[in-house]
CSV table of C-alpha atoms in Angstrom, one decimal:
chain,number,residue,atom,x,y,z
C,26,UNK,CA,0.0,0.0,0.0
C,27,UNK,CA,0.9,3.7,-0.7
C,28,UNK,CA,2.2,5.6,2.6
C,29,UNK,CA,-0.3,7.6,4.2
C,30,UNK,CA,0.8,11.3,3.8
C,31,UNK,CA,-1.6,12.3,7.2
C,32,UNK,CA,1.7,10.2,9.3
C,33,UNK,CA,5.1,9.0,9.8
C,34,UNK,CA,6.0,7.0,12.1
C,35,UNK,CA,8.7,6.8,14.6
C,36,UNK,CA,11.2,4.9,13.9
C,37,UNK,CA,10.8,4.4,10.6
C,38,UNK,CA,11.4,1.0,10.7
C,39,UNK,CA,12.7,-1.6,13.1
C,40,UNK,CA,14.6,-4.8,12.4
C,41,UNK,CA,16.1,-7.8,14.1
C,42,UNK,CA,18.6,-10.6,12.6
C,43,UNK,CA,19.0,-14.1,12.7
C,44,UNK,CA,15.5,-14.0,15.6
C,45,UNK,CA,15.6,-16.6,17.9
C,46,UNK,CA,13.0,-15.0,20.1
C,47,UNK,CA,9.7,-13.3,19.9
C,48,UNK,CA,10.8,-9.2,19.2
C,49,UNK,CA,7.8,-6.9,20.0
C,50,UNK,CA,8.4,-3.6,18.3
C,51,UNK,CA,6.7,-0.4,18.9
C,52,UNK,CA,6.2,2.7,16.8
C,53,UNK,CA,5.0,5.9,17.3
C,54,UNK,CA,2.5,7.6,14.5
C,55,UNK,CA,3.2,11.2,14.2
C,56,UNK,CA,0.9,13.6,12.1
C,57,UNK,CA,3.4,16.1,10.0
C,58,UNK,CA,3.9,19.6,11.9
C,59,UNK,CA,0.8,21.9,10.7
C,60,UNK,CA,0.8,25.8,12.0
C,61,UNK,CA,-2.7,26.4,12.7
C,62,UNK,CA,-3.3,30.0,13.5
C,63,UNK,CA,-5.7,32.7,14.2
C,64,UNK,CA,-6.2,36.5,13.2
C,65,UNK,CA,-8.4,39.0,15.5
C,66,UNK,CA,-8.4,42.7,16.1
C,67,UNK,CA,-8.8,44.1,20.0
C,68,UNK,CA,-12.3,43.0,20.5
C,69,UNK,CA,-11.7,39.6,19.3
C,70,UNK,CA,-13.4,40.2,16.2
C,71,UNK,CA,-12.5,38.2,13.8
C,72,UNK,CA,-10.6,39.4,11.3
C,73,UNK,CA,-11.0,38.0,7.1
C,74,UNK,CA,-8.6,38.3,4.3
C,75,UNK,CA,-5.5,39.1,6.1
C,76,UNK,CA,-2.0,38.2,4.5
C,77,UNK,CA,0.3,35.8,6.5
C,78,UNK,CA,3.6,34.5,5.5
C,79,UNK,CA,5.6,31.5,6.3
C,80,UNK,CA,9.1,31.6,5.6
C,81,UNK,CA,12.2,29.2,6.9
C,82,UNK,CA,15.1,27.5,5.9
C,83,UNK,CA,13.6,24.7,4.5
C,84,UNK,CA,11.2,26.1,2.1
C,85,UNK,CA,12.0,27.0,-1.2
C,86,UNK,CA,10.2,30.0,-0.9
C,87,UNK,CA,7.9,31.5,1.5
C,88,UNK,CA,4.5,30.4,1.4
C,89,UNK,CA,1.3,32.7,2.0
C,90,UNK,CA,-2.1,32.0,3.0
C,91,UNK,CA,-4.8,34.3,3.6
C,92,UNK,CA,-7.1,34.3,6.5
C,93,UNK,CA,-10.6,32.9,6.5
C,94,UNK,CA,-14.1,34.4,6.9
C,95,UNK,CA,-13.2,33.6,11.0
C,96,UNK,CA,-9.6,34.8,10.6
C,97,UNK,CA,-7.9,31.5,10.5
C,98,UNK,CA,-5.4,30.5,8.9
C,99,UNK,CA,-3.3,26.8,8.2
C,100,UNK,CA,0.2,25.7,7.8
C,101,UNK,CA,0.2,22.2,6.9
C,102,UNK,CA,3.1,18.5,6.2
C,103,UNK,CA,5.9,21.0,7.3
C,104,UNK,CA,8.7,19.5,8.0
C,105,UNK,CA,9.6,18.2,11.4
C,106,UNK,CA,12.5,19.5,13.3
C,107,UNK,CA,12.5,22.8,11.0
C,108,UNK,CA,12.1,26.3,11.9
C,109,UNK,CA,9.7,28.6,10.6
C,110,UNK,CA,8.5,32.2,11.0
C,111,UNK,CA,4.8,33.0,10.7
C,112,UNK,CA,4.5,36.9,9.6
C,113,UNK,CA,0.8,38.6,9.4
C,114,UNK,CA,0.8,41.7,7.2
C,115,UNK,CA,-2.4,43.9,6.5
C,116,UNK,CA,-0.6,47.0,4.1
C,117,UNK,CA,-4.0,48.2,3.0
C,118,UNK,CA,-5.1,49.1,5.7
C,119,UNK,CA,-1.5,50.1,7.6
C,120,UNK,CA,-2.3,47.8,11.0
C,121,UNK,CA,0.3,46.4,12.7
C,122,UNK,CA,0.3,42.5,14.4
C,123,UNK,CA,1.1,42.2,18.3
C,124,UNK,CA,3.3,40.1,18.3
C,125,UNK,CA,4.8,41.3,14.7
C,126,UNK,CA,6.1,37.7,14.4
C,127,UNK,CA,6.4,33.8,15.8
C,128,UNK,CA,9.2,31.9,15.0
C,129,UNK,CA,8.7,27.8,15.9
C,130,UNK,CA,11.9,26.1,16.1
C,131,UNK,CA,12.2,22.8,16.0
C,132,UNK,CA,8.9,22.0,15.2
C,133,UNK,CA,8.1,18.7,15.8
C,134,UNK,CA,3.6,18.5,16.5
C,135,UNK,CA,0.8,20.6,15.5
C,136,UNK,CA,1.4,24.5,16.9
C,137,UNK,CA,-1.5,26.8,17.5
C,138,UNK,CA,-0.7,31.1,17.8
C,139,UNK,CA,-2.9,33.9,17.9
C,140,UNK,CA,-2.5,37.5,16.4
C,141,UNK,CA,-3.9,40.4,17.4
C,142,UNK,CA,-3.9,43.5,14.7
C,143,UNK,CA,-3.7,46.6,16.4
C,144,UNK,CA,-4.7,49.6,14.3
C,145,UNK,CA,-3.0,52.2,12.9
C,146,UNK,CA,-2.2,55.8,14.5
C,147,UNK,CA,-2.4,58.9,13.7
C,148,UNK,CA,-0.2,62.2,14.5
C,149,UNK,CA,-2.3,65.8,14.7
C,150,UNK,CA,-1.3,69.0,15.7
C,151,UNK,CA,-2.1,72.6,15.6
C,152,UNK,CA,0.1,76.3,13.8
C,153,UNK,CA,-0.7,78.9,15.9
C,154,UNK,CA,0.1,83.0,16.4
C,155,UNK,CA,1.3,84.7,19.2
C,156,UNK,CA,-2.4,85.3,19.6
C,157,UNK,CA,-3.7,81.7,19.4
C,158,UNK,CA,-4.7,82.5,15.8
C,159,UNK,CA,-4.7,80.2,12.9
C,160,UNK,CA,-1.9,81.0,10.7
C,161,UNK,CA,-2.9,80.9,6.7
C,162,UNK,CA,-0.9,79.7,3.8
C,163,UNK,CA,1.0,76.9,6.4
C,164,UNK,CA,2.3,73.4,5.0
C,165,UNK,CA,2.5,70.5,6.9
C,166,UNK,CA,5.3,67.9,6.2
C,167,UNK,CA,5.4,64.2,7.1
C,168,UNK,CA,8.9,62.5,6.9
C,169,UNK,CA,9.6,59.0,7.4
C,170,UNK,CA,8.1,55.5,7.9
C,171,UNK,CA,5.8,57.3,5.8
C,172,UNK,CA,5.9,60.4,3.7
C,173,UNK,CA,3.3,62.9,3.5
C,174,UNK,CA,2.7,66.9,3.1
C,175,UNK,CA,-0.8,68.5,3.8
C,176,UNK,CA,-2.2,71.8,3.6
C,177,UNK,CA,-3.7,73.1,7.2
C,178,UNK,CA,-6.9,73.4,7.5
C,179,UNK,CA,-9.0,76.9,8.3
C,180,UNK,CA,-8.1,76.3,12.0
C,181,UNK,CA,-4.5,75.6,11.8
C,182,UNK,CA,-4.8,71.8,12.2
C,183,UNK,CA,-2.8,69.1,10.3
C,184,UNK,CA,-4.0,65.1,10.6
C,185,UNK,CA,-1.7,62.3,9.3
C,186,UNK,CA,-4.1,59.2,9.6
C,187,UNK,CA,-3.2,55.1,9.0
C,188,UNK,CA,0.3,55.2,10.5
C,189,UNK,CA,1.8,52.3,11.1
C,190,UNK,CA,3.1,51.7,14.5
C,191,UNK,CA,6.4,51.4,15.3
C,192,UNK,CA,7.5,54.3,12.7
C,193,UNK,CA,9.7,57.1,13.4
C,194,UNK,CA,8.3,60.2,12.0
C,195,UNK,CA,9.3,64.1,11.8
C,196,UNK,CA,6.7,67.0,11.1
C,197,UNK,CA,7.9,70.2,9.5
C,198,UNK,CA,6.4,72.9,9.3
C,199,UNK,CA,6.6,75.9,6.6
C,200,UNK,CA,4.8,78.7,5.4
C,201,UNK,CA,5.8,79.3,1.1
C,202,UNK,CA,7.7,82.6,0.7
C,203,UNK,CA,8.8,82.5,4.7
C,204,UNK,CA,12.2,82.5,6.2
């Protein structure tokens, strides 16, 4: 019969020469490693269509799956005793993954790991005179993890939205034809 790819077995084989007793051998079936994992946001919602990436020594190349409808998401006949690194990434939408990463070494059974996708941030501020008045004409620039410029608003505000955590960011701020 063909081996059945759902287990191996522990040792492989066994073997005895020239018997002159009875031998009782015992062997040990082992599913192949699988990563099984799960995607929410802070309220445990779950969380569809995210992109996650296993990578590792072994594999020719890194393999993605994207999560199900309930935010899970499968691994499956890795090979046992490698190490692999499970990576969630969401770029549409900018959120970030707590913890950003899992890395299994060894991996020698079925491994279960949760995500939790944080969102994105946001930096705001505020030009103002000497006499807490709007100043007109003011620019806004984001440098970065992300790069952005903006014109303020009537009131002197400036929003950068969907940052992604972790970033370093600077804000300038100029006014066309100033010093």
């Amino acid at each position: 019969p063909a081996p059945d790819p759902e287990y191996t077995f522990a040792p492989p084989s066994r073997s005895v020469s020239a018997i002159t007793a009875d031998q009782t051998f015992d062997f040990v079936a082992q599913r192949p490693p699988r990563i099984i994992g799960r995607i929410t946001d802070e309220s445990y919602s779950s969380l569809p269509s995210i992109r996650v990436t296993l990578t590792g020594p072994s594999l020719p190349q890194p393999l993605v799956r994207t999560t199900d409808s309930t935010g899970y998401f499968t691994f499956e006949n890795l090979e046992r005793g490698a190490t692999y690194t499970v990576t969630p990434s969401d770029p549409a939408t900018n959120r970030t993954f707590a913890p950003a990463e899992h890395t299994f070494t060894n991996i020698q059974q079925w491994e279960f790991l949760y995500f939790t996708a944080l969102p994105p941030l946001a930096i705001n501020g505020r030009v103002v005179d000497a006499e807490n008045r709007p100043v007109p004409g003011v620019v806004a620039t984001l440098s970065g993890a992300v790069n952005a410029e903006m014109q303020l608003t009537e009131w002197g505000t400036f929003h950068f939205m969907n940052l992604p955590r972790g970033g370093d960011y600077t804000v300038t701020i100029t006014k066309p034809g100033s010093l």
